[in-house]
């Protein structure tokens, strides 16, 4: 399940401390506990960890996961080979949300996170071949109970880093009693080879220091090109085999 962090964000929250809304929220907290002022990071973590919030995001992830299992079964039956290799999901930690809000120069608050971030809930779909990505994306678009809000194709146009994946931001209706809320889930769809690169890239980021950064980034970008070449060759081979 989700890892719990004590949030520690780079801006320290000082830039945001003056907002009227924030003062009000801190006062409310003081009245309730009499404890010392909570930082913006702690407030964000506390609101994110509210069971009703967590359960809404978990519900949305469960819906998408169930849908992807159906899509996998359908596409596997059609093509007579497995299409999706694995699925993984997570709810973003308060620490990671805080970092992203700072990066986007947004106020650190739960409301801003919910309003501006598309990936508080995320699911990763790893397919065997690069053409499977588009089959899965098309099948998601066809689902009448889901709304595709935004799409980014980093396979056709890889990121400067070399990162490749298709991202769909999908709206999932979550109804509790008489209230329906649309929860956004980021679905990252990539091939097995693209996933290998992304995982290794994440690992390298932890290792690199400022002096190494340019060199490491150049090298990982080159490996992304190499891996894409192998990915395409595997696809060509599969098509030759299928063609008899
Ligand atoms: P984490 O830990 O994976 O959650 P948007 O707000 O929708 O317009 P966003 O989310 O700001 O767009 O950016 P983007 O590039 O569409 O998607 C960001 C996510 O893609 C990242 O999430 C990563 O999961 C993945 N990603 C993007 N670029 C790279 C890269 O160069 N290397 C690797 N390994 N992954 C990448 P987070 O929030 O950064 O992290």
PDB file of C-alpha atoms and ligand atoms in Angstrom:
ATOM      1  CA  UNK A   1       0.000   0.000   0.000  1.00  0.00           C
ATOM      2  CA  UNK A   2       0.900   3.651   0.049  1.00  0.00           C
ATOM      3  CA  UNK A   3       4.044   4.646   1.932  1.00  0.00           C
ATOM      4  CA  UNK A   4       3.584   7.332   4.576  1.00  0.00           C
ATOM      5  CA  UNK A   5       6.038  10.207   4.678  1.00  0.00           C
ATOM      6  CA  UNK A   6       6.511  13.145   6.975  1.00  0.00           C
ATOM      7  CA  UNK A   7       6.351  15.878   4.354  1.00  0.00           C
ATOM      8  CA  UNK A   8       9.341  18.197   3.992  1.00  0.00           C
ATOM      9  CA  UNK A   9       8.955  20.493   1.010  1.00  0.00           C
ATOM     10  CA  UNK A  10      11.635  22.632  -0.490  1.00  0.00           C
ATOM     11  CA  UNK A  11       9.917  26.000  -0.045  1.00  0.00           C
ATOM     12  CA  UNK A  12       9.249  25.298   3.618  1.00  0.00           C
ATOM     13  CA  UNK A  13       5.782  26.712   3.003  1.00  0.00           C
ATOM     14  CA  UNK A  14       6.955  30.240   3.971  1.00  0.00           C
ATOM     15  CA  UNK A  15       5.915  31.801   0.679  1.00  0.00           C
ATOM     16  CA  UNK A  16       2.342  30.743   1.276  1.00  0.00           C
ATOM     17  CA  UNK A  17       1.930  31.428   4.941  1.00  0.00           C
ATOM     18  CA  UNK A  18       0.221  34.830   4.477  1.00  0.00           C
ATOM     19  CA  UNK A  19      -2.834  33.649   2.605  1.00  0.00           C
ATOM     20  CA  UNK A  20      -6.074  34.404   4.468  1.00  0.00           C
ATOM     21  CA  UNK A  21      -7.381  30.938   3.741  1.00  0.00           C
ATOM     22  CA  UNK A  22      -4.300  29.331   5.224  1.00  0.00           C
ATOM     23  CA  UNK A  23      -4.478  31.436   8.414  1.00  0.00           C
ATOM     24  CA  UNK A  24      -8.106  30.419   8.773  1.00  0.00           C
ATOM     25  CA  UNK A  25      -7.263  26.745   8.330  1.00  0.00           C
ATOM     26  CA  UNK A  26      -4.403  26.924  10.849  1.00  0.00           C
ATOM     27  CA  UNK A  27      -6.699  28.662  13.364  1.00  0.00           C
ATOM     28  CA  UNK A  28      -9.341  25.999  12.943  1.00  0.00           C
ATOM     29  CA  UNK A  29      -6.672  23.400  13.635  1.00  0.00           C
ATOM     30  CA  UNK A  30      -5.465  25.304  16.732  1.00  0.00           C
ATOM     31  CA  UNK A  31      -8.991  25.495  18.106  1.00  0.00           C
ATOM     32  CA  UNK A  32      -9.414  21.786  17.699  1.00  0.00           C
ATOM     33  CA  UNK A  33      -6.128  20.628  19.170  1.00  0.00           C
ATOM     34  CA  UNK A  34      -4.581  23.556  20.978  1.00  0.00           C
ATOM     35  CA  UNK A  35      -1.326  22.272  19.509  1.00  0.00           C
ATOM     36  CA  UNK A  36       1.303  24.435  17.862  1.00  0.00           C
ATOM     37  CA  UNK A  37       0.745  25.662  14.324  1.00  0.00           C
ATOM     38  CA  UNK A  38       0.702  22.997  11.727  1.00  0.00           C
ATOM     39  CA  UNK A  39       2.804  23.591   8.666  1.00  0.00           C
ATOM     40  CA  UNK A  40       1.275  23.608   5.207  1.00  0.00           C
ATOM     41  CA  UNK A  41       2.923  20.274   4.536  1.00  0.00           C
ATOM     42  CA  UNK A  42       1.385  18.686   7.598  1.00  0.00           C
ATOM     43  CA  UNK A  43      -2.039  20.061   6.682  1.00  0.00           C
ATOM     44  CA  UNK A  44      -1.735  18.672   3.170  1.00  0.00           C
ATOM     45  CA  UNK A  45      -0.684  15.276   4.517  1.00  0.00           C
ATOM     46  CA  UNK A  46      -3.493  15.257   7.045  1.00  0.00           C
ATOM     47  CA  UNK A  47      -6.170  16.132   4.467  1.00  0.00           C
ATOM     48  CA  UNK A  48      -4.807  13.622   1.973  1.00  0.00           C
ATOM     49  CA  UNK A  49      -4.856  10.876   4.577  1.00  0.00           C
ATOM     50  CA  UNK A  50      -8.510  11.482   5.445  1.00  0.00           C
ATOM     51  CA  UNK A  51     -10.142   8.040   4.911  1.00  0.00           C
ATOM     52  CA  UNK A  52     -12.928   9.475   2.721  1.00  0.00           C
ATOM     53  CA  UNK A  53     -10.296  11.049   0.432  1.00  0.00           C
ATOM     54  CA  UNK A  54      -8.129   7.921   0.296  1.00  0.00           C
ATOM     55  CA  UNK A  55     -11.143   5.691  -0.329  1.00  0.00           C
ATOM     56  CA  UNK A  56     -12.419   7.864  -3.193  1.00  0.00           C
ATOM     57  CA  UNK A  57      -9.035   7.653  -4.950  1.00  0.00           C
ATOM     58  CA  UNK A  58      -8.810   3.910  -4.190  1.00  0.00           C
ATOM     59  CA  UNK A  59     -12.316   3.440  -5.626  1.00  0.00           C
ATOM     60  CA  UNK A  60     -11.369   5.262  -8.843  1.00  0.00           C
ATOM     61  CA  UNK A  61      -8.194   3.155  -9.163  1.00  0.00           C
ATOM     62  CA  UNK A  62     -10.200  -0.039  -8.582  1.00  0.00           C
ATOM     63  CA  UNK A  63     -12.634   0.929 -11.365  1.00  0.00           C
ATOM     64  CA  UNK A  64      -9.814   1.577 -13.837  1.00  0.00           C
ATOM     65  CA  UNK A  65      -7.991  -1.605 -12.810  1.00  0.00           C
ATOM     66  CA  UNK A  66     -11.151  -3.705 -13.325  1.00  0.00           C
ATOM     67  CA  UNK A  67     -11.699  -2.035 -16.693  1.00  0.00           C
ATOM     68  CA  UNK A  68      -8.104  -2.726 -17.754  1.00  0.00           C
ATOM     69  CA  UNK A  69      -8.519  -6.404 -16.843  1.00  0.00           C
ATOM     70  CA  UNK A  70     -11.543  -6.560 -19.160  1.00  0.00           C
ATOM     71  CA  UNK A  71      -9.586  -4.783 -21.890  1.00  0.00           C
ATOM     72  CA  UNK A  72      -6.698  -7.229 -21.411  1.00  0.00           C
ATOM     73  CA  UNK A  73      -9.016 -10.252 -21.673  1.00  0.00           C
ATOM     74  CA  UNK A  74     -10.695  -8.858 -24.784  1.00  0.00           C
ATOM     75  CA  UNK A  75      -7.480  -7.877 -26.598  1.00  0.00           C
ATOM     76  CA  UNK A  76      -5.787 -11.146 -25.611  1.00  0.00           C
ATOM     77  CA  UNK A  77      -8.711 -13.137 -27.062  1.00  0.00           C
ATOM     78  CA  UNK A  78      -8.588 -11.081 -30.278  1.00  0.00           C
ATOM     79  CA  UNK A  79      -4.844 -11.294 -30.835  1.00  0.00           C
ATOM     80  CA  UNK A  80      -4.307 -14.725 -29.256  1.00  0.00           C
ATOM     81  CA  UNK A  81      -1.331 -13.517 -27.214  1.00  0.00           C
ATOM     82  CA  UNK A  82      -1.116 -11.639 -23.903  1.00  0.00           C
ATOM     83  CA  UNK A  83      -1.212  -7.870 -24.370  1.00  0.00           C
ATOM     84  CA  UNK A  84      -0.795  -6.363 -20.896  1.00  0.00           C
ATOM     85  CA  UNK A  85       2.218  -7.623 -18.943  1.00  0.00           C
ATOM     86  CA  UNK A  86       1.421  -5.958 -15.634  1.00  0.00           C
ATOM     87  CA  UNK A  87      -0.529  -3.216 -13.879  1.00  0.00           C
ATOM     88  CA  UNK A  88       0.584  -1.179 -10.898  1.00  0.00           C
ATOM     89  CA  UNK A  89      -1.047   1.720  -9.136  1.00  0.00           C
ATOM     90  CA  UNK A  90      -0.367   4.234  -6.416  1.00  0.00           C
ATOM     91  CA  UNK A  91      -1.822   7.235  -4.651  1.00  0.00           C
ATOM     92  CA  UNK A  92       0.745  10.024  -4.662  1.00  0.00           C
ATOM     93  CA  UNK A  93       2.309  10.765  -1.285  1.00  0.00           C
ATOM     94  CA  UNK A  94       1.918  14.169   0.359  1.00  0.00           C
ATOM     95  CA  UNK A  95       5.677  14.663  -0.049  1.00  0.00           C
ATOM     96  CA  UNK A  96       5.537  14.055  -3.796  1.00  0.00           C
ATOM     97  CA  UNK A  97       2.421  16.233  -4.174  1.00  0.00           C
ATOM     98  CA  UNK A  98       4.156  19.057  -2.295  1.00  0.00           C
ATOM     99  CA  UNK A  99       7.251  18.785  -4.503  1.00  0.00           C
ATOM    100  CA  UNK A 100       5.129  18.923  -7.649  1.00  0.00           C
ATOM    101  CA  UNK A 101       3.127  21.942  -6.421  1.00  0.00           C
ATOM    102  CA  UNK A 102       6.383  23.790  -5.684  1.00  0.00           C
ATOM    103  CA  UNK A 103       7.744  22.854  -9.134  1.00  0.00           C
ATOM    104  CA  UNK A 104       4.571  24.175 -10.775  1.00  0.00           C
ATOM    105  CA  UNK A 105       4.759  27.294  -8.536  1.00  0.00           C
ATOM    106  CA  UNK A 106       1.353  26.613  -7.021  1.00  0.00           C
ATOM    107  CA  UNK A 107       0.210  27.188  -3.463  1.00  0.00           C
ATOM    108  CA  UNK A 108       0.759  24.146  -1.228  1.00  0.00           C
ATOM    109  CA  UNK A 109      -2.721  23.147  -0.205  1.00  0.00           C
ATOM    110  CA  UNK A 110      -4.966  20.144  -0.578  1.00  0.00           C
ATOM    111  CA  UNK A 111      -7.518  22.171  -2.609  1.00  0.00           C
ATOM    112  CA  UNK A 112      -4.826  23.321  -5.076  1.00  0.00           C
ATOM    113  CA  UNK A 113      -3.497  19.772  -5.388  1.00  0.00           C
ATOM    114  CA  UNK A 114      -6.959  18.368  -6.162  1.00  0.00           C
ATOM    115  CA  UNK A 115      -7.716  21.187  -8.607  1.00  0.00           C
ATOM    116  CA  UNK A 116      -4.402  21.253 -10.492  1.00  0.00           C
ATOM    117  CA  UNK A 117      -2.723  17.835 -10.322  1.00  0.00           C
ATOM    118  CA  UNK A 118      -3.915  15.108 -12.652  1.00  0.00           C
ATOM    119  CA  UNK A 119      -1.906  12.309 -11.112  1.00  0.00           C
ATOM    120  CA  UNK A 120      -2.836  12.103  -7.426  1.00  0.00           C
ATOM    121  CA  UNK A 121      -4.109   8.663  -8.442  1.00  0.00           C
ATOM    122  CA  UNK A 122      -2.019   6.888 -11.043  1.00  0.00           C
ATOM    123  CA  UNK A 123      -2.010   3.520 -12.747  1.00  0.00           C
ATOM    124  CA  UNK A 124       0.758   2.137 -14.954  1.00  0.00           C
ATOM    125  CA  UNK A 125       0.005  -0.317 -17.736  1.00  0.00           C
ATOM    126  CA  UNK A 126       2.991  -2.217 -19.106  1.00  0.00           C
ATOM    127  CA  UNK A 127       2.347  -3.889 -22.460  1.00  0.00           C
ATOM    128  CA  UNK A 128       4.571  -6.385 -24.282  1.00  0.00           C
ATOM    129  CA  UNK A 129       4.906  -4.536 -27.578  1.00  0.00           C
ATOM    130  CA  UNK A 130       4.862  -0.854 -28.524  1.00  0.00           C
ATOM    131  CA  UNK A 131       1.812  -1.204 -30.808  1.00  0.00           C
ATOM    132  CA  UNK A 132      -0.192  -2.661 -27.874  1.00  0.00           C
ATOM    133  CA  UNK A 133      -0.055   0.787 -26.232  1.00  0.00           C
ATOM    134  CA  UNK A 134      -2.387   2.266 -28.862  1.00  0.00           C
ATOM    135  CA  UNK A 135      -4.807  -0.692 -28.685  1.00  0.00           C
ATOM    136  CA  UNK A 136      -5.131  -0.235 -24.919  1.00  0.00           C
ATOM    137  CA  UNK A 137      -5.495   3.565 -25.264  1.00  0.00           C
ATOM    138  CA  UNK A 138      -8.200   3.133 -27.936  1.00  0.00           C
ATOM    139  CA  UNK A 139     -10.084   0.647 -25.746  1.00  0.00           C
ATOM    140  CA  UNK A 140     -10.033   3.081 -22.815  1.00  0.00           C
ATOM    141  CA  UNK A 141     -11.411   5.850 -25.071  1.00  0.00           C
ATOM    142  CA  UNK A 142     -14.313   3.533 -26.059  1.00  0.00           C
ATOM    143  CA  UNK A 143     -15.563   3.074 -22.475  1.00  0.00           C
ATOM    144  CA  UNK A 144     -18.807   5.041 -22.172  1.00  0.00           C
ATOM    145  CA  UNK A 145     -18.606   5.320 -18.373  1.00  0.00           C
ATOM    146  CA  UNK A 146     -15.167   6.955 -18.410  1.00  0.00           C
ATOM    147  CA  UNK A 147     -14.149  10.377 -19.735  1.00  0.00           C
ATOM    148  CA  UNK A 148     -10.745  10.906 -21.296  1.00  0.00           C
ATOM    149  CA  UNK A 149      -9.902  14.447 -20.244  1.00  0.00           C
ATOM    150  CA  UNK A 150      -6.390  14.802 -21.643  1.00  0.00           C
ATOM    151  CA  UNK A 151      -3.886  12.786 -23.661  1.00  0.00           C
ATOM    152  CA  UNK A 152      -0.117  13.054 -24.035  1.00  0.00           C
ATOM    153  CA  UNK A 153       1.789  10.923 -26.508  1.00  0.00           C
ATOM    154  CA  UNK A 154       5.411  10.753 -25.377  1.00  0.00           C
ATOM    155  CA  UNK A 155       5.956   7.787 -27.710  1.00  0.00           C
ATOM    156  CA  UNK A 156       5.429   9.821 -30.887  1.00  0.00           C
ATOM    157  CA  UNK A 157       7.158  12.791 -29.225  1.00  0.00           C
ATOM    158  CA  UNK A 158       9.489  11.508 -26.469  1.00  0.00           C
ATOM    159  CA  UNK A 159      10.435  13.903 -23.667  1.00  0.00           C
ATOM    160  CA  UNK A 160      13.856  15.589 -23.768  1.00  0.00           C
ATOM    161  CA  UNK A 161      15.016  13.052 -21.187  1.00  0.00           C
ATOM    162  CA  UNK A 162      14.137  10.178 -23.527  1.00  0.00           C
ATOM    163  CA  UNK A 163      11.018   9.240 -21.527  1.00  0.00           C
ATOM    164  CA  UNK A 164       8.371   7.410 -23.584  1.00  0.00           C
ATOM    165  CA  UNK A 165       4.787   6.505 -22.620  1.00  0.00           C
ATOM    166  CA  UNK A 166       1.244   7.455 -23.531  1.00  0.00           C
ATOM    167  CA  UNK A 167      -0.540   9.278 -20.713  1.00  0.00           C
ATOM    168  CA  UNK A 168      -4.330   9.448 -20.528  1.00  0.00           C
ATOM    169  CA  UNK A 169      -6.010  11.505 -17.843  1.00  0.00           C
ATOM    170  CA  UNK A 170      -9.255   9.650 -17.197  1.00  0.00           C
ATOM    171  CA  UNK A 171     -12.236  10.974 -15.229  1.00  0.00           C
ATOM    172  CA  UNK A 172     -13.966   8.298 -13.120  1.00  0.00           C
ATOM    173  CA  UNK A 173     -17.385   9.110 -11.625  1.00  0.00           C
ATOM    174  CA  UNK A 174     -17.407   8.196  -7.934  1.00  0.00           C
ATOM    175  CA  UNK A 175     -20.845   8.329  -6.342  1.00  0.00           C
ATOM    176  CA  UNK A 176     -21.430   8.302  -2.614  1.00  0.00           C
ATOM    177  CA  UNK A 177     -25.056   8.781  -1.480  1.00  0.00           C
ATOM    178  CA  UNK A 178     -26.463  11.482  -3.793  1.00  0.00           C
ATOM    179  CA  UNK A 179     -23.140  13.120  -4.679  1.00  0.00           C
ATOM    180  CA  UNK A 180     -21.067  12.224  -7.720  1.00  0.00           C
ATOM    181  CA  UNK A 181     -17.507  13.441  -7.951  1.00  0.00           C
ATOM    182  CA  UNK A 182     -15.254  12.963 -10.968  1.00  0.00           C
ATOM    183  CA  UNK A 183     -11.893  11.631  -9.785  1.00  0.00           C
ATOM    184  CA  UNK A 184      -9.014  12.034 -12.228  1.00  0.00           C
ATOM    185  CA  UNK A 185      -6.623   9.125 -12.712  1.00  0.00           C
ATOM    186  CA  UNK A 186      -3.443   9.306 -14.763  1.00  0.00           C
ATOM    187  CA  UNK A 187      -3.071   6.138 -16.841  1.00  0.00           C
ATOM    188  CA  UNK A 188       0.505   5.680 -18.060  1.00  0.00           C
ATOM    189  CA  UNK A 189       0.695   3.139 -20.888  1.00  0.00           C
ATOM    190  CA  UNK A 190       4.085   1.926 -22.077  1.00  0.00           C
ATOM    191  CA  UNK A 191       5.894  -1.089 -23.500  1.00  0.00           C
ATOM    192  CA  UNK A 192       7.999  -3.462 -21.422  1.00  0.00           C
ATOM    193  CA  UNK A 193      11.136  -1.896 -22.958  1.00  0.00           C
ATOM    194  CA  UNK A 194       9.955   1.668 -22.217  1.00  0.00           C
ATOM    195  CA  UNK A 195       9.202   0.612 -18.652  1.00  0.00           C
ATOM    196  CA  UNK A 196      12.718  -0.808 -18.268  1.00  0.00           C
ATOM    197  CA  UNK A 197      14.191   2.539 -19.388  1.00  0.00           C
ATOM    198  CA  UNK A 198      11.913   4.582 -17.074  1.00  0.00           C
ATOM    199  CA  UNK A 199      12.731   2.399 -14.063  1.00  0.00           C
ATOM    200  CA  UNK A 200      16.472   2.631 -14.735  1.00  0.00           C
ATOM    201  CA  UNK A 201      16.199   6.395 -15.306  1.00  0.00           C
ATOM    202  CA  UNK A 202      14.521   6.782 -11.904  1.00  0.00           C
ATOM    203  CA  UNK A 203      17.326   4.736 -10.307  1.00  0.00           C
ATOM    204  CA  UNK A 204      20.050   6.834 -11.974  1.00  0.00           C
ATOM    205  CA  UNK A 205      18.412  10.058 -10.763  1.00  0.00           C
ATOM    206  CA  UNK A 206      18.975   8.988  -7.181  1.00  0.00           C
ATOM    207  CA  UNK A 207      22.663   8.345  -7.875  1.00  0.00           C
ATOM    208  CA  UNK A 208      23.630  11.402  -9.915  1.00  0.00           C
ATOM    209  CA  UNK A 209      25.151  14.507  -8.333  1.00  0.00           C
ATOM    210  CA  UNK A 210      25.297  17.995  -9.866  1.00  0.00           C
ATOM    211  CA  UNK A 211      28.664  17.390 -11.509  1.00  0.00           C
ATOM    212  CA  UNK A 212      27.467  14.193 -13.174  1.00  0.00           C
ATOM    213  CA  UNK A 213      23.980  15.338 -14.101  1.00  0.00           C
ATOM    214  CA  UNK A 214      24.568  16.468 -17.724  1.00  0.00           C
ATOM    215  CA  UNK A 215      26.696  13.460 -18.563  1.00  0.00           C
ATOM    216  CA  UNK A 216      24.218  10.987 -17.028  1.00  0.00           C
ATOM    217  CA  UNK A 217      21.252  12.664 -18.738  1.00  0.00           C
ATOM    218  CA  UNK A 218      22.964  12.535 -22.145  1.00  0.00           C
ATOM    219  CA  UNK A 219      23.805   8.880 -21.677  1.00  0.00           C
ATOM    220  CA  UNK A 220      20.312   7.836 -20.500  1.00  0.00           C
ATOM    221  CA  UNK A 221      18.814   9.721 -23.485  1.00  0.00           C
ATOM    222  CA  UNK A 222      21.076   7.696 -25.831  1.00  0.00           C
ATOM    223  CA  UNK A 223      19.970   4.456 -24.177  1.00  0.00           C
ATOM    224  CA  UNK A 224      16.337   5.472 -24.695  1.00  0.00           C
ATOM    225  CA  UNK A 225      17.011   5.714 -28.451  1.00  0.00           C
ATOM    226  CA  UNK A 226      18.756   2.322 -28.412  1.00  0.00           C
ATOM    227  CA  UNK A 227      15.932   0.670 -26.458  1.00  0.00           C
ATOM    228  CA  UNK A 228      13.335   2.168 -28.828  1.00  0.00           C
ATOM    229  CA  UNK A 229      15.260   0.656 -31.746  1.00  0.00           C
ATOM    230  CA  UNK A 230      15.196  -2.818 -30.125  1.00  0.00           C
ATOM    231  CA  UNK A 231      11.500  -2.346 -29.238  1.00  0.00           C
ATOM    232  CA  UNK A 232      10.695  -1.659 -32.904  1.00  0.00           C
ATOM    233  CA  UNK A 233      12.808  -4.617 -34.086  1.00  0.00           C
ATOM    234  CA  UNK A 234      10.894  -6.932 -31.701  1.00  0.00           C
ATOM    235  CA  UNK A 235       7.636  -5.613 -33.152  1.00  0.00           C
ATOM    236  CA  UNK A 236       8.864  -6.241 -36.713  1.00  0.00           C
ATOM    237  CA  UNK A 237       9.880  -9.778 -35.702  1.00  0.00           C
ATOM    238  CA  UNK A 238       6.468 -10.467 -34.140  1.00  0.00           C
ATOM    239  CA  UNK A 239       4.744  -9.226 -37.296  1.00  0.00           C
ATOM    240  CA  UNK A 240       6.938 -11.445 -39.479  1.00  0.00           C
ATOM    241  CA  UNK A 241       6.085 -14.456 -37.257  1.00  0.00           C
ATOM    242  CA  UNK A 242       2.358 -13.592 -37.375  1.00  0.00           C
ATOM    243  CA  UNK A 243       2.539 -13.192 -41.138  1.00  0.00           C
ATOM    244  CA  UNK A 244       3.858 -16.759 -41.337  1.00  0.00           C
TER     245      UNK A 244
HETATM  246  P1  LIG B   1       5.904   9.978  -9.928  1.00  0.00           P
HETATM  247  O1  LIG B   1       6.796   9.632  -8.781  1.00  0.00           O
HETATM  248  O2  LIG B   1       5.977   8.979 -11.028  1.00  0.00           O
HETATM  249  O3  LIG B   1       4.511  10.282  -9.513  1.00  0.00           O
HETATM  250  P2  LIG B   1       0.131  17.492 -16.450  1.00  0.00           P
HETATM  251  O4  LIG B   1      -0.007  18.197 -15.126  1.00  0.00           O
HETATM  252  O5  LIG B   1      -0.859  16.343 -16.607  1.00  0.00           O
HETATM  253  O6  LIG B   1       0.092  18.398 -17.626  1.00  0.00           O
HETATM  254  P3  LIG B   1       2.639  16.423 -15.427  1.00  0.00           P
HETATM  255  O7  LIG B   1       2.083  15.357 -14.538  1.00  0.00           O
HETATM  256  O8  LIG B   1       3.182  17.638 -14.771  1.00  0.00           O
HETATM  257  O9  LIG B   1       1.575  16.847 -16.537  1.00  0.00           O
HETATM  258  O10 LIG B   1       3.830  15.845 -16.300  1.00  0.00           O
HETATM  259  P4  LIG B   1       3.950  14.620 -17.296  1.00  0.00           P
HETATM  260  O11 LIG B   1       5.306  14.757 -17.905  1.00  0.00           O
HETATM  261  O12 LIG B   1       2.820  14.490 -18.260  1.00  0.00           O
HETATM  262  O13 LIG B   1       3.919  13.324 -16.363  1.00  0.00           O
HETATM  263  C1  LIG B   1       4.766  13.234 -15.291  1.00  0.00           C
HETATM  264  C2  LIG B   1       4.964  11.768 -14.932  1.00  0.00           C
HETATM  265  O14 LIG B   1       5.510  11.052 -16.040  1.00  0.00           O
HETATM  266  C3  LIG B   1       6.015  11.683 -13.830  1.00  0.00           C
HETATM  267  O15 LIG B   1       5.351  11.766 -12.597  1.00  0.00           O
HETATM  268  C4  LIG B   1       6.660  10.332 -14.098  1.00  0.00           C
HETATM  269  O16 LIG B   1       5.858   9.273 -13.590  1.00  0.00           O
HETATM  270  C5  LIG B   1       6.642  10.266 -15.618  1.00  0.00           C
HETATM  271  N1  LIG B   1       7.838  10.895 -16.198  1.00  0.00           N
HETATM  272  C6  LIG B   1       7.880  12.040 -16.918  1.00  0.00           C
HETATM  273  N2  LIG B   1       9.129  12.321 -17.340  1.00  0.00           N
HETATM  274  C7  LIG B   1       9.927  11.307 -16.895  1.00  0.00           C
HETATM  275  C8  LIG B   1      11.331  11.020 -17.036  1.00  0.00           C
HETATM  276  O17 LIG B   1      12.105  11.748 -17.646  1.00  0.00           O
HETATM  277  N3  LIG B   1      11.780   9.876 -16.424  1.00  0.00           N
HETATM  278  C9  LIG B   1      10.956   9.032 -15.736  1.00  0.00           C
HETATM  279  N4  LIG B   1      11.487   7.949 -15.185  1.00  0.00           N
HETATM  280  N5  LIG B   1       9.622   9.282 -15.578  1.00  0.00           N
HETATM  281  C10 LIG B   1       9.109  10.405 -16.156  1.00  0.00           C
HETATM  282  P5  LIG B   1       6.034  12.482 -11.358  1.00  0.00           P
HETATM  283  O18 LIG B   1       5.001  13.236 -10.621  1.00  0.00           O
HETATM  284  O19 LIG B   1       7.215  13.281 -11.815  1.00  0.00           O
HETATM  285  O20 LIG B   1       6.584  11.329 -10.476  1.00  0.00           O
END
